[in-house]
Coordinates of C-alpha atoms and ligand atoms in Angstrom, one line a residue:
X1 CA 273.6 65.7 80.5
X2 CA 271.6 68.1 82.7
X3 CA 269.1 70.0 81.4
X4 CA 270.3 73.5 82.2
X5 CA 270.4 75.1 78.8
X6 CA 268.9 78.9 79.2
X7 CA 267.6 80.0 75.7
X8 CA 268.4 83.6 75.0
X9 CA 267.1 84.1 71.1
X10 CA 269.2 85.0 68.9
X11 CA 272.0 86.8 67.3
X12 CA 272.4 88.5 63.7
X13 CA 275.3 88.8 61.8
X14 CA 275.7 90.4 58.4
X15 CA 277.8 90.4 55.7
X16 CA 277.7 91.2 52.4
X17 CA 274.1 92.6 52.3
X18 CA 272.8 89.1 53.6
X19 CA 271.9 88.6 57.4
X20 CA 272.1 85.4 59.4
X21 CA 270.4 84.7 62.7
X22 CA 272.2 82.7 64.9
X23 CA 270.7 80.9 68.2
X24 CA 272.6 82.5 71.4
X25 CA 271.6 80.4 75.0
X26 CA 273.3 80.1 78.2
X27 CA 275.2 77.7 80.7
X28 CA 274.3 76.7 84.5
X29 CA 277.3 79.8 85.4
X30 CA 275.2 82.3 83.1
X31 CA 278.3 81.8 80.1
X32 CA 276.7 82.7 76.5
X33 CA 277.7 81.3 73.6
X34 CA 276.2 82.0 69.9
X35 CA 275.3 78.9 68.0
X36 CA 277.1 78.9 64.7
X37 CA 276.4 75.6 63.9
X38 CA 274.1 76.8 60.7
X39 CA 276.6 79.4 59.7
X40 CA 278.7 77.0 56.7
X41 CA 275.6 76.0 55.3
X42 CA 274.1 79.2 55.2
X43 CA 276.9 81.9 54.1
X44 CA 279.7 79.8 53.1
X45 CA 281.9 81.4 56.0
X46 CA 283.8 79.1 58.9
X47 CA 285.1 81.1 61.8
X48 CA 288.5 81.6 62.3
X49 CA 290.1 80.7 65.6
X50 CA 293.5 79.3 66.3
X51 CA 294.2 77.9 69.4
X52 CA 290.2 77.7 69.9
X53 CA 290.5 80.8 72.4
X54 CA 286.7 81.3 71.8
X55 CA 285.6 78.1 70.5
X56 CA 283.2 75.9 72.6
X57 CA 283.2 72.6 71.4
X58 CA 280.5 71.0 74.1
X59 CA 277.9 71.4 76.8
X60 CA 279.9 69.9 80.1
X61 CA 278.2 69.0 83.3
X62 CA 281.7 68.0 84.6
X63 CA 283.9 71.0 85.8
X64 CA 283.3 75.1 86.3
X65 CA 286.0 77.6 85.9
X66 CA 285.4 81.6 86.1
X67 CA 289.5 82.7 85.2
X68 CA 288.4 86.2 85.4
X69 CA 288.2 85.5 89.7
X70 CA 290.2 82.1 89.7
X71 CA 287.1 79.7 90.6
X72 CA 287.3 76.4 89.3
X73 CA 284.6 73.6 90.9
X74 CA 284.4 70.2 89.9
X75 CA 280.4 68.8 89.4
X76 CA 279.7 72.1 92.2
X77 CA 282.4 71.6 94.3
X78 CA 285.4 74.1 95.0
X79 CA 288.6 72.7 94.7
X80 CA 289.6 74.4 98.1
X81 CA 287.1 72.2 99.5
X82 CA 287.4 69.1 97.8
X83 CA 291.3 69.0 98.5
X84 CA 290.6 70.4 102.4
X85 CA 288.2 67.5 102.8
X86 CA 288.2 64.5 100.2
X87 CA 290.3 61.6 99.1
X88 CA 291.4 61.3 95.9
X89 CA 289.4 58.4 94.7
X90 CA 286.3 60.2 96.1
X91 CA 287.1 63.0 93.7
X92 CA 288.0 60.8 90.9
X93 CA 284.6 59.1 91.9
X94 CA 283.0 62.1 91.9
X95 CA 284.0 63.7 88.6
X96 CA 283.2 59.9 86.9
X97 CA 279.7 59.8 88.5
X98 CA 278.4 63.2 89.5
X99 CA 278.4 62.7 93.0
X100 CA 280.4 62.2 96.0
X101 CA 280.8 58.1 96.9
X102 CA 278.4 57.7 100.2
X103 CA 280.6 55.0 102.5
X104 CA 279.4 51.8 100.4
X105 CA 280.3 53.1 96.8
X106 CA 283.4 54.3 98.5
X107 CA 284.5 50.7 99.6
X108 CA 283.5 49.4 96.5
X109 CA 285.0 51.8 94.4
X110 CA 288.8 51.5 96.5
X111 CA 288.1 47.4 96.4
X112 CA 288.0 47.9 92.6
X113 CA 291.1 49.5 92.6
X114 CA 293.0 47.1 94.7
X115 CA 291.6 43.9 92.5
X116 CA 293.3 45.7 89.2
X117 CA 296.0 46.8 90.2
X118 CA 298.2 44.3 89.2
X119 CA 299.9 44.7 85.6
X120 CA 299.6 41.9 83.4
X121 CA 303.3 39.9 83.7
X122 CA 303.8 39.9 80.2
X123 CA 303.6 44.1 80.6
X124 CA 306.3 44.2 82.8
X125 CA 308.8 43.0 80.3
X126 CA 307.8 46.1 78.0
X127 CA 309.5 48.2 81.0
X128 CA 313.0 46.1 80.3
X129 CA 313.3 47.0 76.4
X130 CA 313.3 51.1 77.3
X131 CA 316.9 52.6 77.8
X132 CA 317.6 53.7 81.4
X133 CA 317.4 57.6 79.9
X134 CA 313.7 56.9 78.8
X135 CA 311.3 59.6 79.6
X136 CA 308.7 57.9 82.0
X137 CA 305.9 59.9 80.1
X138 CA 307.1 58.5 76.9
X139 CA 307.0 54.7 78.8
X140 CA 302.7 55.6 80.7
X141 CA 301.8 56.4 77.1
X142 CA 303.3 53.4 75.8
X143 CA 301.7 51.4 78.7
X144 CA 298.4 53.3 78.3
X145 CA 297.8 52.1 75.0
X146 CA 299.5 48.9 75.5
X147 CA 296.2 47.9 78.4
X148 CA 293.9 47.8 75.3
X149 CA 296.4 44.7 73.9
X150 CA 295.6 42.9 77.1
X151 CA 291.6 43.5 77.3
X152 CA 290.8 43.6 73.8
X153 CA 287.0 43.4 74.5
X154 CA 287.4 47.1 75.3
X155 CA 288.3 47.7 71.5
X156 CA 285.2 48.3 70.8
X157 CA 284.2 51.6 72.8
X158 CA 280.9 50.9 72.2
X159 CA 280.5 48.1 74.6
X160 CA 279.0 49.4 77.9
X161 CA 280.6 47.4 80.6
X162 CA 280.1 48.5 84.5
X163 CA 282.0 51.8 84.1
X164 CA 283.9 51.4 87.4
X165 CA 285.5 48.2 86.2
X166 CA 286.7 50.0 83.7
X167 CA 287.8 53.4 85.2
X168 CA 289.5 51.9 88.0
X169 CA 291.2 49.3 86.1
X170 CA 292.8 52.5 84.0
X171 CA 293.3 54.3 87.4
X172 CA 295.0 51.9 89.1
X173 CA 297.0 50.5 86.6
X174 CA 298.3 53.6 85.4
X175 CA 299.8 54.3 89.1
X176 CA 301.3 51.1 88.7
X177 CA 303.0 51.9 85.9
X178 CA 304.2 55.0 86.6
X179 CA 306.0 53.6 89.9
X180 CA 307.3 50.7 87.6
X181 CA 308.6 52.8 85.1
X182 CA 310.5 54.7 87.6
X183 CA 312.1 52.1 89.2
X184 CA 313.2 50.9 86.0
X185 CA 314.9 53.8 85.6
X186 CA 317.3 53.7 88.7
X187 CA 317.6 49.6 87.9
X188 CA 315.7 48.7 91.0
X189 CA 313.4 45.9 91.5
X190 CA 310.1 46.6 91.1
X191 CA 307.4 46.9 94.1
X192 CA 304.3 45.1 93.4
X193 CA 301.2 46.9 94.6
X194 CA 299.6 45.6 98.1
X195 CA 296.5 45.1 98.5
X196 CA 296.6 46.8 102.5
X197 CA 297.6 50.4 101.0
X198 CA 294.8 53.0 99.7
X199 CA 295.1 54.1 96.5
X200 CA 298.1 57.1 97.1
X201 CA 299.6 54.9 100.1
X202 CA 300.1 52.2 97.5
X203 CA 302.1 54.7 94.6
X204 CA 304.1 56.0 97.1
X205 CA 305.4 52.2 98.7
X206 CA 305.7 51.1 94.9
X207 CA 308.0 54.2 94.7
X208 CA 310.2 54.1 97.4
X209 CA 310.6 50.3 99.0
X210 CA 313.2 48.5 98.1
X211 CA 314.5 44.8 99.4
X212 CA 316.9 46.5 101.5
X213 CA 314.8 49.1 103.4
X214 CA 311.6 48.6 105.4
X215 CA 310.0 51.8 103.9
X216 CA 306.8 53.0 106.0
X217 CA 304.4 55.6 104.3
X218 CA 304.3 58.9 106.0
X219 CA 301.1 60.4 106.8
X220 CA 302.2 63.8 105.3
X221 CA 303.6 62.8 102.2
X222 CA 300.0 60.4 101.6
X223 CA 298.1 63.7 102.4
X224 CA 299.9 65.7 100.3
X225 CA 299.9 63.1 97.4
X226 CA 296.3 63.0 97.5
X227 CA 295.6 66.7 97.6
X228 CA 297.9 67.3 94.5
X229 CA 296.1 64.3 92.7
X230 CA 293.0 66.3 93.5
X231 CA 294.6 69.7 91.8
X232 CA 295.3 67.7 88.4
X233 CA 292.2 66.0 88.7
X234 CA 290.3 67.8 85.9
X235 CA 290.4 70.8 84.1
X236 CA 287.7 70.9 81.5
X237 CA 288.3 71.9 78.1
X238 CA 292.2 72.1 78.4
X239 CA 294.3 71.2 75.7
X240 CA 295.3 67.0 76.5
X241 CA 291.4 66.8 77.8
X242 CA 290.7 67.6 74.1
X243 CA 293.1 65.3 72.7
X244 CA 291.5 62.8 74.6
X245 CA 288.0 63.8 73.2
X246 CA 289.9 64.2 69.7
X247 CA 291.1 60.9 69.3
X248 CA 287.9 59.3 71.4
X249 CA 285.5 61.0 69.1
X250 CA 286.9 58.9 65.8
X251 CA 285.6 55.9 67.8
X252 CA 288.9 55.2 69.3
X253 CA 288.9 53.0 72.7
X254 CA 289.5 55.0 76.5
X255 CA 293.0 53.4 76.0
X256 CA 294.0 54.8 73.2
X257 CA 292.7 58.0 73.8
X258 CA 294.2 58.3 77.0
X259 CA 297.7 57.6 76.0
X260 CA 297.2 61.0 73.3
X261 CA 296.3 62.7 76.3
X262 CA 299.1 61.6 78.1
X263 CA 301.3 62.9 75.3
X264 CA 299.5 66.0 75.1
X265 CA 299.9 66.9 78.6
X266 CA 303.9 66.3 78.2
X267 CA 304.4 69.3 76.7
X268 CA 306.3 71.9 78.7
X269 CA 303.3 74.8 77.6
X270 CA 301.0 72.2 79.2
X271 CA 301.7 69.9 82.4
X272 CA 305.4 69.4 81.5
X273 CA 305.5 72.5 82.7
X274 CA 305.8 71.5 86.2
X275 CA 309.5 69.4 85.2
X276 CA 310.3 73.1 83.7
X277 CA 309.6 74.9 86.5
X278 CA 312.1 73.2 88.6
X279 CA 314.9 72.9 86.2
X280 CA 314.8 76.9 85.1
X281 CA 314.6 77.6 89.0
X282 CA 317.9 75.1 89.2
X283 CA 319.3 77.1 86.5
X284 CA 318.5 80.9 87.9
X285 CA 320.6 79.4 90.9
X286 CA 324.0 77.6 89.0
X287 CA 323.7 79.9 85.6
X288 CA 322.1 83.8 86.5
X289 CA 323.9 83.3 90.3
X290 CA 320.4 83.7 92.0
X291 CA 319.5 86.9 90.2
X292 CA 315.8 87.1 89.5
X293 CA 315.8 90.7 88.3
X294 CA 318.0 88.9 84.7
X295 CA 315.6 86.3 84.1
X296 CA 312.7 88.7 84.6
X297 CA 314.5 90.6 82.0
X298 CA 314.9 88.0 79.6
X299 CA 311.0 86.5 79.9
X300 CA 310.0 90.3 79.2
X301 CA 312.4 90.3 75.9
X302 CA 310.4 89.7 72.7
X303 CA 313.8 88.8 71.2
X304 CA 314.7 85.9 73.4
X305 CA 312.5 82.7 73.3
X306 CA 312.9 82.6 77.0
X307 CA 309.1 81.9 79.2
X308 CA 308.7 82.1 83.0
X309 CA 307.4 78.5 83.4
X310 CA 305.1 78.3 85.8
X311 CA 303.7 81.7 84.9
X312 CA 300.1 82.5 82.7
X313 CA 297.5 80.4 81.7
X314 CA 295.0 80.7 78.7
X315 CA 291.9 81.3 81.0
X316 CA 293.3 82.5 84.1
X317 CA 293.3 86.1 84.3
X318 CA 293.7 86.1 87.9
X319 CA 295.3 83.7 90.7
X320 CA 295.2 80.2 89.9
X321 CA 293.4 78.8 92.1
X322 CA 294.8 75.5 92.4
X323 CA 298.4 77.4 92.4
X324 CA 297.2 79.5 95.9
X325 CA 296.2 75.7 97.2
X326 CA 299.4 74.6 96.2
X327 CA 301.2 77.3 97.3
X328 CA 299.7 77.0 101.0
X329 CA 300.8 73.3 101.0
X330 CA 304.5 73.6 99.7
X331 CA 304.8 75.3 103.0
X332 CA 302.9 73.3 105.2
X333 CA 304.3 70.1 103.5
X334 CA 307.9 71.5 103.8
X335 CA 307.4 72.5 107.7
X336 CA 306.2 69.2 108.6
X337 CA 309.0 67.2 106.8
X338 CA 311.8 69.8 108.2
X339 CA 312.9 70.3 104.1
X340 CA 315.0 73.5 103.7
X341 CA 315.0 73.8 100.6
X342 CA 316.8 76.9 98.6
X343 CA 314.5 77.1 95.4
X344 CA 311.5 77.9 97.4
X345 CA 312.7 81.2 98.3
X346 CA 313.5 81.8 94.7
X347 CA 310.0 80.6 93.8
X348 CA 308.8 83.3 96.0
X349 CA 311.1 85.9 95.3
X350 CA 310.7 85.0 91.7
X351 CA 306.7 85.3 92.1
X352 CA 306.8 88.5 93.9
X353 CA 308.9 90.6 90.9
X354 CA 306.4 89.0 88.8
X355 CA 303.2 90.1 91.2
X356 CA 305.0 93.8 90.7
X357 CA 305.6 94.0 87.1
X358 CA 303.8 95.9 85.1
X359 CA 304.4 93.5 81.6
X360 CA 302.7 90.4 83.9
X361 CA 300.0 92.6 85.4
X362 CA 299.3 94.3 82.2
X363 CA 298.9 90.4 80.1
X364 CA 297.1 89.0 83.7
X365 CA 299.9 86.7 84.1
X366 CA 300.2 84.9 87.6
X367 CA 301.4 81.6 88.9
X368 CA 299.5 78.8 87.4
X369 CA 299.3 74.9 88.9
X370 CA 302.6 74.3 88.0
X371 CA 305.1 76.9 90.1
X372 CA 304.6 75.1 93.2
X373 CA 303.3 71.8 93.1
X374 CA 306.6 70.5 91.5
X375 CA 308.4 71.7 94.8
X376 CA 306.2 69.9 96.3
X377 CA 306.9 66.7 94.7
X378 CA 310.5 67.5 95.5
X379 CA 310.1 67.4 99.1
X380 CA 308.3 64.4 99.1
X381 CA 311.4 62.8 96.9
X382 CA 309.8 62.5 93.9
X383 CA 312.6 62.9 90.9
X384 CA 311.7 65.6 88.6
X385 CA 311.2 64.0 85.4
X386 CA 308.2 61.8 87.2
X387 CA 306.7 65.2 88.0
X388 CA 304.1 65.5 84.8
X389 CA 304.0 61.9 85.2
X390 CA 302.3 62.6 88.5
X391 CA 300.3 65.2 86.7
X392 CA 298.8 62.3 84.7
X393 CA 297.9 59.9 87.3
X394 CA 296.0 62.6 89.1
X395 CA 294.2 63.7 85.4
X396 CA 293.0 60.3 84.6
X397 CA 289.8 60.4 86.0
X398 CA 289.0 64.2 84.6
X399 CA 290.0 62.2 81.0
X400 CA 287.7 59.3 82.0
X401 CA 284.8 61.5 82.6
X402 CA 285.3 64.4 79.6
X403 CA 285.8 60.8 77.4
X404 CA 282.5 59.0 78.6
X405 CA 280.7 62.7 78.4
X406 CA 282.0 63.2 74.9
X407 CA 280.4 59.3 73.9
X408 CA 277.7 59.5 76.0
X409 CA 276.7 63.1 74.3
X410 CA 273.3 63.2 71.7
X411 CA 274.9 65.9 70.0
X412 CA 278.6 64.1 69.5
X413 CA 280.0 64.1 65.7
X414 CA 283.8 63.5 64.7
X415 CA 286.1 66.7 65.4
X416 CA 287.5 68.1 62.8
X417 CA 288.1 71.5 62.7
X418 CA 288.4 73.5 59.3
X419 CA 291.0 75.8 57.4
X420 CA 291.7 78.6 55.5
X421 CA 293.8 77.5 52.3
X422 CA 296.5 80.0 51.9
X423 CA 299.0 77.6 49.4
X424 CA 299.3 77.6 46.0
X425 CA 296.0 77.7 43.9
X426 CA 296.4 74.8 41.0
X427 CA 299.1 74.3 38.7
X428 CA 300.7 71.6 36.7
X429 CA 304.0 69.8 37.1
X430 CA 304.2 70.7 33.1
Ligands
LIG501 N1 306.5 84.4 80.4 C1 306.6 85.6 79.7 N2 305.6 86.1 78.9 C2 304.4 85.3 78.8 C3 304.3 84.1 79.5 C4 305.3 83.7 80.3 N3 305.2 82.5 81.0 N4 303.1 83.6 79.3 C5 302.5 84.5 78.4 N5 303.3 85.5 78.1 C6 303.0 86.7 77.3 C7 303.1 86.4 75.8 O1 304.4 86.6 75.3 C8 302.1 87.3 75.2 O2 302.6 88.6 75.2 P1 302.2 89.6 74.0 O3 300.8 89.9 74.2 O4 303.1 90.8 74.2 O5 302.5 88.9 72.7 C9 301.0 87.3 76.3 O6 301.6 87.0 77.5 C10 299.9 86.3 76.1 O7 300.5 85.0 76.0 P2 300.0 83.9 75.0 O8 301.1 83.0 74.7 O9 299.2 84.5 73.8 O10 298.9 83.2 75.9 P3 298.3 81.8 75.7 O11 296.9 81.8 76.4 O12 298.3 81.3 74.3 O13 299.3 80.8 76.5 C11 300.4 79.6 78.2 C12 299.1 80.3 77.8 C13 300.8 78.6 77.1 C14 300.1 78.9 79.5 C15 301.5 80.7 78.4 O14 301.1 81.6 79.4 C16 302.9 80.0 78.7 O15 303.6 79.7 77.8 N6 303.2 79.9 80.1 C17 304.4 79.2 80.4 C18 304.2 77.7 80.4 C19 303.3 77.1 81.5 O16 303.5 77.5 82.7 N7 302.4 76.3 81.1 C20 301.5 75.6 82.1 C21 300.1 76.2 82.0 S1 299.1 75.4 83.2 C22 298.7 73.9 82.5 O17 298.6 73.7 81.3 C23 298.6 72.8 83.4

């Protein structure tokens, strides 16, 4: 971990006639934070903070967001950049080591992939025993946590092996995977991987071949996957990163952890929102006839459990900006493939009441990752149920690296947060 830490001294607080000092210092991106560390031991008191809204639970080399101006920069990097100019595997490279790939690590690191990307036989049974229905993020967890049956050395998450063996064998089976469980669920054969294709080339022919069509990758689509994998790729502190840190922290193996993650991130306030963003946009269309003014209405109504999906994020209070990347590329993506397609001119008519409202301006709710990329994925064929699916293949390496960060870390204990008992004080069944 770099050695950027700014002491600032210290911070009193006082209560109850007794006074406290607490140890404030600062990050690389001048963020302060008050070291309350002491503050059990020495006045009885936790703090209380649901939803850890102000609660840092590490020092983090890997990723930078400001959501007061919408930057966000992985180890230095903006994300504008990084999807304008890199690879996927360069990124996921990048966020695992701390550095771009120069051309040899690059090689190495995409040779990696292509020598584990094979699923073990006996896994591809696994796929058969899940109805036709079955979510495929319910079948990647399953298979994430299923890889640490097959290389039981990694049980132990103490055992240092070369870390790329064991971050590309995760990256590259996961993809797998995700294409199997996908053609599983339309009852087609499955595509092996090839060991010609690059990492997003490869998904996308495991995807969409079949024995009856000679399917060739276009150069768009491939673009576009690997600038949306770079979008997902990591996000700090969010809420399946920390599941992934939770469940690592107990000693628990990358596998394991990952596949929590992988449920985290399925829920529709989290990367599932992207499936929800599509289907609600589906149902403006058949159910409110296209009118954007009634759902508005509804999202704005403290009565009805309705939510723009899409819309808000915990530490954006401004653009997203991997939403104005995405944004930019539904269009581009769109053009080039000649898709007309009628619920991106609802998106944007849908964001622009919301850009004008005074209830989202006043709460600094915008478009987050999620309104656009899932269009995306649409135009590129990709069924809508896969779409957080997607989401996780691209957030595996961010996992990877917030998991080996979290091991690696001097200061590292067990999480587990505390409460404040509200039930019954003690009484007897008598
Ligand atoms: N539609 C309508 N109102 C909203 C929305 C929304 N999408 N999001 C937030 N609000 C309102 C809340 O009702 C609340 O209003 P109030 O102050 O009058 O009570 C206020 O804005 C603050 O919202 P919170 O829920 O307290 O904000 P929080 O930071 O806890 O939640 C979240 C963030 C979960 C992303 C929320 O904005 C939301 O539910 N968005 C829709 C789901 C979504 O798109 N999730 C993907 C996020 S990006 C990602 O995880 C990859």
């Amino acid at each position: 971990m770099s050695d950027t830490i700014k002491d600032l001294g210290t911070a009193e607080l006082t209560f109850d006639g007794k006074t406290i000092i607490l140890p404030v210092f600062e990050g690389s991106e001048k963020e302060k934070a008050v070291d309350i560390r002491a503050l059990r031991k020495e006045t009885g008191m936790i703090t209380y903070d649901p939803g850890f809204m102000n609660t840092g639970c590490c020092k983090s080399d890997i990723t930078y967001i400001d959501g007061e101006v919408g930057i966000l920069r992985y180890r230095g990097y903006d994300i504008n950049e990084l999807a304008e100019n890199c690879e996927f595997v360069d990124v996921a490279y990048l966020l695992v080591h701390g550095s771009l790939p120069n051309k040899q690590q690059h090689t190495e690191f995409s040779e990696n992939l292509n020598s584990h990307s094979l699923l073990h036989e006996d896994m591809r049974h696994f796929f058969d025993a899940y109805p036709d229905h079955a979510h495929p993020m319910a079948t990647l967890s399953a298979m994430a946590v299923s890889l640490s049956t097959f290389y039981p050395e990694l049980e132990d998450s103490s055992i240092q092996e070369n870390i790329d063996f064991k971050v590309t064998r995760l990256l590259s089976k996961m993809r797998t995977a995700a294409a199997f469980a996908y053609k599983k669920s339309i009852g087609h054969p499955i595509v092996y991987p090839h060991h010609n294709l690059k990492y997003c080339e490869n998904f996308l022919n495991m995807m969409f071949r079949t024995p009856v069509n000679d399917y060739q990758v276009d150069p768009v689509v491939a673009t576009a996957l690997n600038k949306l994998l770079i979008l997902h790729a990591d996000h700090e502190q969010n809420c399946s990163a920390s599941v992934v840190k939770m469940v690592g922290s107990a000693g628990a193996n990358l596998y394991a952890s990952i596949s929590a993650g992988i449920c985290a991130l399925w829920g529709p306030l989290h990367g599932g929102a992207n499936q929800h963003v599509i289907e609600m946009l589906e149902r403006i269309i058949v159910e409110d006839d296209g009118d954007v003014k009634r759902v508005i209405e509804r999202a704005k109504d403290k009565n009805d459990p309705f939510r723009l999906m899409g819309v808000g994020h915990r530490v954006y209070k401004s653009y997203d900006p991997r939403a104005k990347v995405a944004k930019r590329m539904c269009k581009d993506v769109l053009a080039k493939m000649g898709v007309d397609d009628p619920l991106v001119e609802l998106a944007q008519e849908l964001e622009e009441a919301v850009l004008a409202d005074d209830y989202f301006a006043s709460r600094s709710l915008y478009p987050n990752i999620d309104f656009y990329t899932g269009l995306t994925y649409r135009a590129m064929g990709i069924p809508t149920d896969m779409f957080t699916v997607m989401f996780a293949i691209g957030r595996m390496p961010g996992w990877i690296a917030q998991w080996l960060e979290m091991r690696d870390d001097p200061h590292g204990r067990i999480g587990r947060p505390r409460q404040i008992y509200t039930g019954p004080t003690q009484r007897s069944v008598n």
